[in-house]
Amino acid sequence: MSDQLDRYPTRLSEPVPHIERTDPTVWAATPDPLTGGPLSGTVTSPELAGFETNGFATIPDLLTPDEVAAFGAEVGHLAADPVLYGDERVVVEPVAGQVRSVFQVHQLSKPIAELIGESRIMGLAEQILGSPVYLHQTRVNYMPGFGGSGFGWHSDFETWHAEDGMPAPRAVSLSIALTDNYPFNGSLMLMPGSHRTFVPCLGETPSGHYRESLREQRIGIPTPDDITFLAARYGITQFTGQAGSALLFDSNMMHGSSNNITPYPRSNIFMVFNSVDNALVEPFAAPQRRPEHIAARDFTPLRTDADAVLADQAR
Amino acid sequence: MSDQLDRYPTRLSEPVPHIERTDPTVWAATPDPLTGGPLSGTVTSPELAGFETNGFATIPDLLTPDEVAAFGAEVGHLAADPVLYGDERVVVEPVAGQVRSVFQVHQLSKPIAELIGESRIMGLAEQILGSPVYLHQTRVNYMPGFGGSGFGWHSDFETWHAEDGMPAPRAVSLSIALTDNYPFNGSLMLMPGSHRTFVPCLGETPSGHYRESLREQRIGIPTPDDITFLAARYGITQFTGQAGSALLFDSNMMHGSSNNITPYPRSNIFMVFNSVDNALVEPFAAPQRRPEHIAARDFTPLRTDADAVLADQAR
């Protein structure tokens, strides 16, 4: 495990108070000249207004209808690829054998890699994180109609910190919807502002925990009392919108989803951008690292010339 | 079982096509003078506009905030009444022992009985059903936050016909919300217009089926193909609104709900009005009747002088 100072202790044996975040949400390109510590930046894109306060932003038409159709076909091919079936990057429904997720899709699909590399996509992350970024994780999710079982409330950063050794919440996720998100087909619920509160969780991380936790997480989840407290403080909202819309959200956002009893499936392309200044160390609260297809350790920036973006921030 | 002509066959051993409803949705007070058969009526209240087409209507402020508070306290008392605990009318969560439903509340609570008897409540049903009405079923539902498990798509009339001997879909349900219904805390989903299609279901009704079906229904439910077809034809909408709002819906409305992982509970007072001209006979597809607290056989009209309402319709 990491011997680095742990400002976000979790997977504990005794309850401790919630931790109010001291890290910025929107990061400045350059550290505080006096202390060398992090400074808050400001977003320039109107579409990211509110990210600082809410911890997320929705981008209604990130993909055109033509792109939605093309990427819908692409992710269909990935799920049906017989060469990939059985690969550890492909998560399959235990009973029916349906593909639920394909990880590391930026290495499996050239169109998806090119999409992620476009300024309109990775530029969103650079603007929030105030630095060049790399891909911590990418995947495609396929949630069928009827019985998509949803997932409980959690913070991704809690897991990335505990099990992957991500030092600080200086990462953002972008979920691009390839199907329509209604309020009633298991669409993501968020607690606006909850990214400012870190909830230490109880319970030691078992070895190989990730295999189970990708299906149903039991360790690294807040208690009902935590959720009741956060919901009273921050409220709950939902990410809905047409196919092609996207949600950018902070790594410490508290989120979850209900089950889906409608016939309407949900598919999305999901990618996590981490700041190159926040590269992984050893896990803070797990006996071993998770595999690279879940938590990449290639910290090569997607582009080194994030200067344009950083200059934008400095204006 | 009933030997009456069965226009809505269900609980079958072989699939049969869906049945397009020939019965009216909004009933005239007097039968067709030529044939003696049922005639469609018209609603007069603006709040019920759309009932004929959609099969439901929402009434935003049926109860005042003061009434919400008073009835919230009343249903709290019912759930906590030690005299009732163990009564067959009280349905308890198997593990935690929490009260989930109390049936026949119009006999257990004077304030609820008086509320139901008010013209603003039962008048809604009389106006749709074109006749005096009686109470087929009443109950209070308590759905806690965290883990309210929702229920699958179904038509109430399918069960009332099969297991209670209700001849025709000439009944309406009124659900009065005592808590806020958000899109994400398991609020009712409806398929607008689906009341016009009767979906015969597969499988013989086991003896004593009601005990199980009140928790999770396995018999008398449509197939995923049925639901996919109906959702494509009718779409899906949701009943949301503040505490005090109400939903009036046709007995053959296809409805269901997702689970509730939020901390927000949902409670409601639920009542089913049946037309006195549609009194129960023997079950159409079940070995025995369900108990009276689930399916009343006292067909005494709530008031005999529905003349005012009927005169309204005749205008």
XYZ file of C-alpha atoms in Angstrom:
630
model
C 0.000 0.000 0.000
C 1.032 3.621 -0.477
C 3.038 5.263 2.271
C 2.173 8.705 0.894
C 0.267 11.029 3.256
C -3.382 10.022 2.967
C -5.717 13.009 3.034
C -8.695 10.785 2.136
C -8.593 7.808 4.512
C -11.187 5.111 3.762
C -11.920 1.362 4.111
C -11.664 1.877 7.847
C -12.551 -0.277 10.833
C -14.199 2.569 12.763
C -16.496 5.365 11.543
C -14.862 8.810 11.173
C -16.426 12.151 10.253
C -16.930 13.180 6.633
C -13.992 15.093 5.155
C -14.591 18.487 3.607
C -12.605 18.717 0.412
C -9.686 21.124 0.378
C -8.654 20.316 -3.191
C -10.054 22.576 -5.901
C -12.833 21.345 -8.199
C -11.782 23.488 -11.155
C -7.987 23.632 -11.118
C -5.759 26.498 -12.145
C -2.992 25.733 -14.627
C -0.291 26.899 -12.264
C 0.090 26.296 -8.519
C -0.150 29.047 -5.960
C 3.120 30.991 -6.444
C 3.529 31.521 -2.717
C 2.796 28.077 -1.331
C 3.260 25.915 -4.395
C -0.130 24.375 -3.514
C -3.148 24.018 -5.785
C -5.209 27.025 -6.836
C -8.774 27.106 -8.084
C -9.177 28.040 -11.727
C -12.209 29.175 -13.648
C -14.022 27.611 -16.575
C -14.346 29.601 -19.760
C -16.853 27.484 -21.708
C -20.445 28.447 -20.942
C -21.332 24.733 -21.109
C -19.170 24.126 -18.040
C -20.672 26.935 -15.981
C -21.886 25.444 -12.738
C -19.258 22.703 -12.616
C -17.511 24.308 -9.653
C -20.746 24.495 -7.663
C -22.504 21.326 -8.779
C -19.570 19.069 -9.535
C -21.028 18.224 -12.916
C -22.199 19.722 -16.190
C -24.437 18.342 -18.903
C -23.647 18.931 -22.551
C -26.879 18.384 -24.486
C -25.613 17.723 -28.025
C -22.026 16.581 -27.726
C -22.574 14.066 -30.533
C -24.663 14.695 -33.644
C -27.401 12.182 -34.537
C -25.119 10.815 -37.281
C -22.338 10.275 -34.747
C -24.766 8.617 -32.352
C -25.728 6.172 -35.100
C -22.099 5.504 -36.067
C -20.886 4.977 -32.501
C -23.976 2.915 -31.713
C -22.940 0.572 -34.515
C -19.312 0.599 -33.348
C -20.144 -0.417 -29.784
C -22.501 -3.063 -31.169
C -19.574 -4.543 -33.090
C -17.407 -4.528 -29.970
C -20.034 -6.430 -27.970
C -20.462 -8.988 -30.747
C -16.756 -9.497 -31.522
C -16.017 -13.222 -31.058
C -12.294 -12.495 -30.683
C -13.018 -10.378 -27.587
C -15.445 -12.796 -25.966
C -13.668 -14.346 -23.019
C -11.202 -11.424 -22.818
C -10.869 -10.035 -19.281
C -11.857 -6.624 -20.620
C -15.322 -7.938 -21.491
C -17.743 -8.191 -18.557
C -20.537 -10.642 -19.215
C -23.878 -11.104 -17.454
C -23.474 -14.329 -15.406
C -26.733 -16.023 -16.388
C -27.717 -14.813 -19.842
C -24.147 -14.323 -21.091
C -24.959 -10.846 -22.402
C -22.091 -8.370 -22.639
C -22.511 -5.653 -19.995
C -19.258 -3.687 -20.336
C -16.168 -3.604 -22.497
C -13.144 -1.938 -20.882
C -10.177 -0.218 -22.489
C -12.232 0.638 -25.564
C -9.803 3.371 -26.604
C -7.368 0.546 -27.386
C -9.973 -1.677 -29.005
C -11.688 0.877 -31.242
C -9.940 3.396 -33.459
C -13.081 5.539 -33.912
C -13.558 5.771 -30.144
C -9.862 6.601 -29.621
C -10.123 9.362 -32.226
C -13.299 10.727 -30.676
C -11.725 10.901 -27.212
C -8.698 12.645 -28.685
C -10.733 15.480 -30.167
C -10.420 18.856 -28.465
C -14.196 19.080 -27.947
C -13.957 15.936 -25.767
C -10.634 15.899 -23.935
C -10.636 19.696 -23.868
C -13.521 19.547 -21.404
C -11.358 17.581 -18.984
C -8.274 19.763 -19.528
C -10.299 22.847 -18.777
C -11.542 21.456 -15.450
C -8.257 19.859 -14.403
C -5.983 22.708 -15.511
C -3.343 20.401 -16.969
C -2.699 17.825 -19.627
C -4.726 14.661 -18.969
C -4.436 10.926 -19.606
C -7.033 8.171 -19.664
C -7.459 6.425 -16.328
C -10.220 4.171 -17.617
C -12.483 3.846 -20.655
C -15.392 1.548 -21.242
C -18.623 1.018 -23.065
C -21.650 0.107 -20.955
C -24.594 -1.848 -22.312
C -27.607 -1.788 -20.018
C -30.462 -3.752 -21.489
C -34.110 -3.003 -20.928
C -35.918 -5.179 -18.359
C -33.914 -5.879 -15.282
C -30.922 -3.604 -15.590
C -30.348 -3.724 -11.861
C -28.874 -0.262 -11.209
C -26.130 0.385 -8.685
C -25.995 1.862 -5.217
C -24.749 5.283 -4.196
C -20.985 5.682 -4.343
C -18.100 8.014 -5.149
C -15.768 6.755 -7.887
C -12.861 8.599 -6.311
C -13.284 6.595 -3.121
C -12.498 3.426 -5.086
C -9.847 4.982 -7.307
C -8.079 6.326 -4.226
C -8.388 3.164 -2.136
C -7.796 0.533 -4.804
C -5.862 2.367 -7.527
C -3.737 4.839 -5.576
C -5.169 8.024 -7.095
C -3.857 10.715 -4.719
C -6.427 13.495 -5.121
C -9.852 14.040 -6.701
C -8.290 15.683 -9.759
C -10.079 13.498 -12.297
C -13.330 13.792 -14.220
C -15.593 11.298 -15.944
C -17.399 11.866 -19.210
C -20.393 9.705 -20.011
C -21.673 10.056 -23.578
C -25.183 8.656 -23.988
C -25.787 6.532 -27.084
C -29.438 5.962 -26.151
C -32.074 8.273 -24.722
C -31.930 8.726 -20.950
C -35.412 8.999 -19.467
C -36.120 9.636 -15.798
C -37.419 6.076 -15.562
C -34.921 3.798 -17.304
C -32.219 3.745 -14.676
C -30.577 7.044 -15.577
C -27.817 8.320 -13.335
C -28.805 10.148 -10.147
C -26.435 12.752 -8.748
C -26.196 14.820 -5.591
C -25.199 18.295 -6.789
C -22.351 19.621 -4.672
C -21.592 16.300 -2.997
C -18.154 16.293 -4.668
C -17.100 18.667 -1.859
C -17.615 16.000 0.804
C -15.505 12.874 0.989
C -17.233 10.017 2.798
C -14.751 7.589 4.384
C -16.141 4.076 4.102
C -16.015 1.112 6.441
C -14.538 -2.290 5.764
C -11.227 -3.678 4.621
C -10.782 -4.241 0.882
C -10.635 -7.973 0.140
C -8.058 -9.292 -2.303
C -9.362 -9.295 -5.889
C -12.297 -7.139 -4.810
C -12.687 -5.565 -8.238
C -14.118 -8.728 -9.803
C -17.091 -8.609 -7.481
C -17.369 -4.842 -7.193
C -17.868 -4.384 -10.942
C -21.110 -6.336 -10.534
C -22.240 -5.238 -7.112
C -20.178 -3.150 -4.749
C -20.264 -4.050 -1.042
C -17.055 -2.442 0.191
C -16.381 1.249 -0.366
C -20.002 2.304 -0.157
C -21.507 4.886 2.182
C -24.027 3.922 4.860
C -27.741 4.786 4.622
C -27.084 7.452 7.280
C -24.353 8.985 5.077
C -26.742 9.055 2.113
C -29.581 10.505 4.168
C -27.261 13.252 5.387
C -25.893 14.033 1.914
C -29.345 13.988 0.293
C -30.645 16.438 2.899
C -27.650 18.702 2.357
C -27.289 18.499 -1.421
C -30.540 17.084 -2.828
C -30.799 14.656 -5.717
C -31.042 15.319 -9.430
C -30.906 13.121 -12.499
C -29.027 13.095 -15.801
C -31.601 12.775 -18.548
C -31.413 13.703 -22.195
C -31.397 12.490 -25.743
C -28.823 10.176 -27.238
C -25.716 12.230 -27.977
C -25.918 14.213 -24.762
C -23.129 13.893 -22.242
C -22.419 14.286 -18.573
C -19.071 15.475 -17.253
C -18.673 14.916 -13.530
C -16.157 15.185 -10.742
C -14.498 12.001 -9.515
C -15.915 12.483 -6.020
C -19.541 12.996 -7.121
C -21.968 10.849 -5.105
C -24.074 9.001 -7.678
C -26.188 5.894 -8.157
C -29.042 4.534 -10.246
C -32.341 2.703 -9.896
C -33.149 -0.490 -11.717
C -34.704 -0.424 -15.173
C -37.982 -2.283 -15.697
C -38.740 -0.495 -18.975
C -37.937 -1.967 -22.398
C -35.632 0.996 -23.084
C -31.943 0.031 -22.961
C -29.156 2.446 -22.053
C -25.714 2.429 -23.634
C -22.918 4.881 -23.161
C -19.246 5.488 -23.797
C -17.583 6.228 -20.498
C -14.116 7.678 -20.033
C -12.143 8.910 -17.051
C -9.570 11.640 -17.502
C -6.995 12.056 -14.770
C -4.557 14.952 -14.484
C -0.974 14.007 -15.328
C -0.114 15.807 -12.070
C -2.283 13.291 -10.204
C -0.721 10.075 -11.502
C -1.410 6.892 -9.544
C 0.810 5.736 -6.713
C 0.285 2.476 -4.812
C -3.270 1.781 -3.538
C -4.113 3.652 -0.350
C -6.371 0.938 1.055
C -6.143 -2.310 -0.884
C -3.719 -5.251 -0.821
C -2.871 -4.950 -4.521
C -3.368 -2.806 -7.628
C -6.337 -3.423 -9.913
C -5.470 -4.512 -13.461
C -4.399 -1.956 -16.056
C -7.577 -2.295 -18.138
C -9.484 -0.926 -15.128
C -6.884 1.526 -13.816
C -4.266 2.518 -16.399
C -0.680 3.183 -15.368
C 0.399 4.642 -18.672
C 0.369 8.312 -17.712
C 1.288 9.635 -21.174
C -0.733 12.811 -21.745
C -3.283 12.656 -24.546
C -1.557 15.781 -25.846
C 1.347 17.661 -24.399
C 0.360 20.955 -25.978
C -2.492 21.678 -23.633
C -1.060 25.177 -23.807
C -4.029 26.486 -25.713
C -6.360 25.336 -22.998
C -4.158 26.592 -20.218
C -3.757 29.932 -21.942
C -7.558 30.040 -22.124
C -7.739 29.610 -18.381
C -5.154 32.284 -17.757
C -7.141 34.927 -19.643
C -65.226 -20.171 -11.056
C -67.680 -17.912 -12.851
C -69.762 -19.388 -15.650
C -70.546 -15.896 -16.943
C -69.412 -15.096 -20.513
C -65.760 -14.108 -20.215
C -64.820 -11.237 -22.504
C -61.387 -10.922 -20.867
C -59.905 -14.425 -20.766
C -56.612 -14.677 -18.877
C -54.394 -17.075 -16.860
C -54.255 -19.220 -19.995
C -52.090 -22.167 -21.018
C -51.458 -20.863 -24.552
C -50.721 -17.296 -25.749
C -53.638 -15.481 -27.402
C -53.705 -12.045 -29.086
C -54.238 -8.884 -27.074
C -57.883 -7.879 -26.725
C -58.949 -4.411 -27.787
C -61.325 -3.035 -25.220
C -64.947 -2.603 -26.284
C -66.102 -1.271 -22.915
C -66.172 2.505 -22.505
C -63.524 4.276 -20.418
C -65.818 7.133 -19.382
C -69.284 5.672 -18.903
C -72.627 7.305 -19.623
C -75.194 7.248 -16.844
C -77.735 5.418 -18.964
C -77.228 2.499 -21.367
C -77.715 2.792 -25.109
C -81.545 3.057 -25.462
C -81.520 0.874 -28.611
C -79.251 -1.986 -27.553
C -79.296 -1.657 -23.790
C -75.476 -1.848 -23.975
C -72.965 0.584 -22.480
C -72.503 4.058 -23.910
C -69.514 6.344 -23.533
C -70.086 9.438 -21.443
C -68.098 12.632 -21.168
C -66.292 14.201 -18.255
C -67.287 17.653 -17.153
C -64.486 18.518 -14.739
C -61.511 20.121 -16.468
C -59.255 18.141 -14.117
C -60.460 14.912 -15.712
C -59.920 16.056 -19.319
C -57.722 13.497 -21.002
C -58.964 10.566 -18.932
C -60.746 9.011 -21.926
C -57.578 9.186 -24.059
C -54.895 8.527 -21.465
C -56.743 6.348 -19.007
C -55.620 8.535 -16.143
C -55.680 12.072 -14.785
C -53.518 13.789 -12.213
C -55.026 16.176 -9.693
C -52.197 18.366 -8.372
C -53.645 19.655 -5.087
C -56.345 17.262 -4.034
C -55.270 17.626 -0.392
C -54.135 20.854 1.231
C -50.792 20.891 3.078
C -52.730 20.788 6.373
C -54.620 17.723 5.236
C -51.387 16.085 4.114
C -49.967 16.622 7.590
C -53.117 15.318 9.297
C -53.439 12.206 7.135
C -49.697 11.598 7.374
C -50.128 11.439 11.146
C -53.226 9.250 10.806
C -51.500 6.644 8.626
C -48.522 6.742 10.976
C -50.876 5.814 13.836
C -52.332 2.951 11.816
C -48.904 1.502 11.107
C -47.916 1.771 14.760
C -51.176 0.421 16.240
C -50.268 -2.622 18.381
C -53.857 -3.885 18.194
C -53.581 -4.178 14.413
C -50.157 -5.791 14.345
C -50.680 -9.419 13.366
C -54.044 -8.632 11.745
C -54.351 -10.108 8.247
C -55.028 -6.613 6.927
C -51.533 -5.511 7.881
C -48.787 -6.573 5.458
C -45.376 -6.631 7.074
C -41.914 -6.719 5.531
C -40.660 -10.294 6.108
C -37.183 -9.458 7.437
C -37.340 -6.057 9.100
C -40.926 -6.383 10.293
C -41.822 -2.936 8.951
C -45.437 -2.326 7.974
C -45.732 -2.045 4.190
C -49.517 -1.869 3.697
C -52.669 -1.689 5.756
C -55.817 -2.845 3.949
C -59.444 -1.888 4.527
C -58.403 1.453 5.972
C -61.857 2.927 5.410
C -63.041 0.582 8.175
C -60.043 1.208 10.408
C -59.878 4.993 10.200
C -62.810 7.359 10.549
C -60.913 10.329 9.037
C -59.994 8.271 5.975
C -63.570 6.989 5.617
C -64.868 10.550 5.786
C -62.310 11.759 3.256
C -63.264 9.052 0.776
C -66.924 9.894 1.241
C -66.460 13.518 0.242
C -67.837 14.550 -3.133
C -64.442 15.893 -4.258
C -63.065 12.341 -3.861
C -65.739 9.810 -4.715
C -67.285 12.259 -7.179
C -64.236 11.762 -9.400
C -65.016 8.058 -9.645
C -68.756 8.573 -10.154
C -68.066 10.950 -12.977
C -65.858 8.428 -14.812
C -68.009 5.379 -14.079
C -71.399 7.052 -14.706
C -73.066 5.384 -11.719
C -72.993 5.106 -7.969
C -69.817 3.441 -6.769
C -68.669 1.274 -3.866
C -65.213 0.541 -2.457
C -63.613 -2.549 -3.940
C -60.397 -2.087 -1.960
C -58.710 0.542 0.196
C -55.249 0.570 1.632
C -52.394 2.695 2.860
C -48.970 1.988 1.379
C -45.745 2.757 3.205
C -42.698 2.568 0.977
C -39.536 3.370 2.871
C -36.480 4.976 1.401
C -33.565 2.648 0.562
C -34.612 -0.571 -1.008
C -38.276 -0.102 -1.767
C -38.187 -2.784 -4.420
C -40.790 -1.531 -6.883
C -43.150 -3.834 -8.771
C -43.321 -5.109 -12.311
C -45.694 -4.025 -15.071
C -49.264 -5.190 -14.626
C -52.911 -4.305 -15.047
C -54.931 -4.336 -11.826
C -58.063 -5.303 -13.736
C -56.387 -8.481 -14.945
C -56.112 -9.635 -11.330
C -59.473 -8.275 -10.206
C -61.139 -10.055 -13.126
C -59.259 -13.346 -12.751
C -59.147 -13.612 -8.975
C -62.053 -11.452 -7.774
C -64.668 -11.935 -10.511
C -64.890 -8.295 -11.587
C -66.788 -8.569 -14.889
C -65.677 -5.430 -16.769
C -63.034 -2.679 -16.433
C -65.594 -0.307 -14.927
C -63.488 0.602 -11.905
C -60.967 3.329 -11.130
C -58.193 3.706 -8.598
C -57.303 6.875 -6.771
C -53.848 7.191 -5.248
C -53.385 10.188 -2.971
C -49.717 10.965 -2.308
C -48.802 11.782 1.298
C -45.136 12.297 0.372
C -43.474 13.972 -2.587
C -43.196 11.819 -5.709
C -39.934 12.470 -7.538
C -38.991 10.845 -10.834
C -36.356 8.873 -8.944
C -37.942 7.481 -5.788
C -39.949 4.678 -7.325
C -42.905 6.758 -8.491
C -45.571 5.046 -10.570
C -44.908 4.610 -14.296
C -47.892 4.475 -16.639
C -48.438 3.715 -20.305
C -50.932 6.374 -21.449
C -53.711 4.743 -23.473
C -52.784 1.196 -22.494
C -56.136 0.844 -20.700
C -57.609 0.204 -24.171
C -55.646 -3.038 -24.567
C -56.266 -6.069 -22.396
C -53.275 -8.391 -22.206
C -54.289 -11.992 -21.474
C -51.647 -13.577 -19.246
C -50.213 -17.066 -19.110
C -50.263 -19.479 -16.212
C -52.890 -21.006 -13.947
C -53.652 -19.174 -10.687
C -52.379 -21.211 -7.740
C -54.551 -21.582 -4.652
C -53.938 -18.775 -2.145
C -51.991 -16.856 -4.785
C -52.819 -13.485 -3.237
C -50.495 -14.002 -0.280
C -47.495 -14.188 -2.571
C -48.718 -11.761 -5.218
C -49.040 -8.895 -2.736
C -45.271 -9.133 -2.301
C -44.154 -10.096 -5.776
C -46.487 -11.067 -8.576
C -45.470 -13.977 -10.825
C -48.809 -15.007 -12.283
C -51.007 -12.489 -14.096
C -48.130 -10.483 -15.480
C -47.445 -9.652 -19.128
C -44.373 -10.969 -20.946
C -41.417 -8.728 -21.882
C -42.678 -8.944 -25.487
C -46.090 -7.651 -24.377
C -44.431 -4.748 -22.544
C -42.136 -3.936 -25.456
C -45.156 -3.846 -27.772
C -47.233 -1.682 -25.431
C -44.355 0.725 -24.699
C -43.757 1.197 -28.433
C -47.468 1.816 -28.991
C -48.293 3.940 -25.959
C -45.025 5.215 -24.499
C -44.255 5.561 -20.815
C -44.886 8.464 -18.468
C -44.589 8.910 -14.733
C -46.769 10.240 -11.926
C -44.760 12.820 -10.044
C -45.862 15.669 -7.839
C -45.949 17.121 -4.374
C -47.561 15.508 -1.382
C -51.306 16.061 -1.655
C -51.418 15.410 -5.380
C -53.417 12.462 -6.650
C -53.634 10.094 -9.564
C -56.952 8.696 -10.806
C -56.494 5.784 -13.199
C -58.440 3.192 -15.089
C -58.463 -0.361 -13.719
C -56.828 -1.700 -16.902
C -53.927 0.803 -16.960
C -50.562 -0.898 -17.493
C -48.311 0.359 -14.698
C -45.232 -0.509 -12.672
C -42.441 1.074 -10.679
C -38.673 0.997 -10.287
C -36.940 0.393 -7.016
C -36.101 3.260 -4.690
C -32.473 3.702 -3.628
C -33.028 7.267 -2.400
C -33.684 8.164 1.247
C -37.072 9.608 0.239
C -39.988 7.395 1.342
C -43.335 7.269 -0.430
C -46.670 6.855 1.298
C -50.108 7.032 -0.185
C -53.757 6.353 0.487
C -55.044 4.068 -2.234
C -58.686 3.334 -2.982
C -60.488 1.441 -5.716
C -63.988 2.482 -6.692
C -66.074 -0.015 -8.631
C -69.378 0.722 -10.314
C -72.364 -0.807 -8.523
C -73.351 -2.045 -11.999
C -70.113 -4.031 -12.149
C -70.404 -5.945 -8.882
C -68.212 -9.004 -8.447
C -69.310 -12.460 -9.495
C -67.234 -15.600 -8.941
C -63.544 -15.434 -10.001
C -63.035 -15.883 -13.740
C -59.682 -17.645 -13.424
C -58.899 -18.659 -9.868
C -59.883 -21.583 -7.664
C -61.343 -19.367 -4.919
C -62.227 -15.799 -4.010
C -59.659 -13.547 -2.352
C -60.547 -12.361 1.162
C -62.950 -9.463 1.655
C -60.277 -7.070 2.940
C -58.636 -7.307 -0.503
C -61.772 -7.593 -2.626
C -64.916 -6.355 -0.918
C -68.264 -8.027 -1.568
C -70.355 -5.403 0.167
C -71.665 -3.594 -2.889
C -73.549 -0.894 -0.978
C -73.112 2.381 -2.875
C -71.178 5.105 -1.071
C -74.200 7.273 -1.802
C -77.358 6.437 -3.680
C -78.022 9.994 -4.731
C -75.370 10.141 -7.401
C -78.086 12.014 -9.250
C -76.221 15.282 -9.107
C -73.239 13.691 -10.796
C -75.336 11.884 -13.360
C -77.282 15.014 -14.117
C -73.931 16.732 -14.629
C -73.007 14.136 -17.207
C -76.342 14.480 -19.019
C -75.868 18.214 -19.539
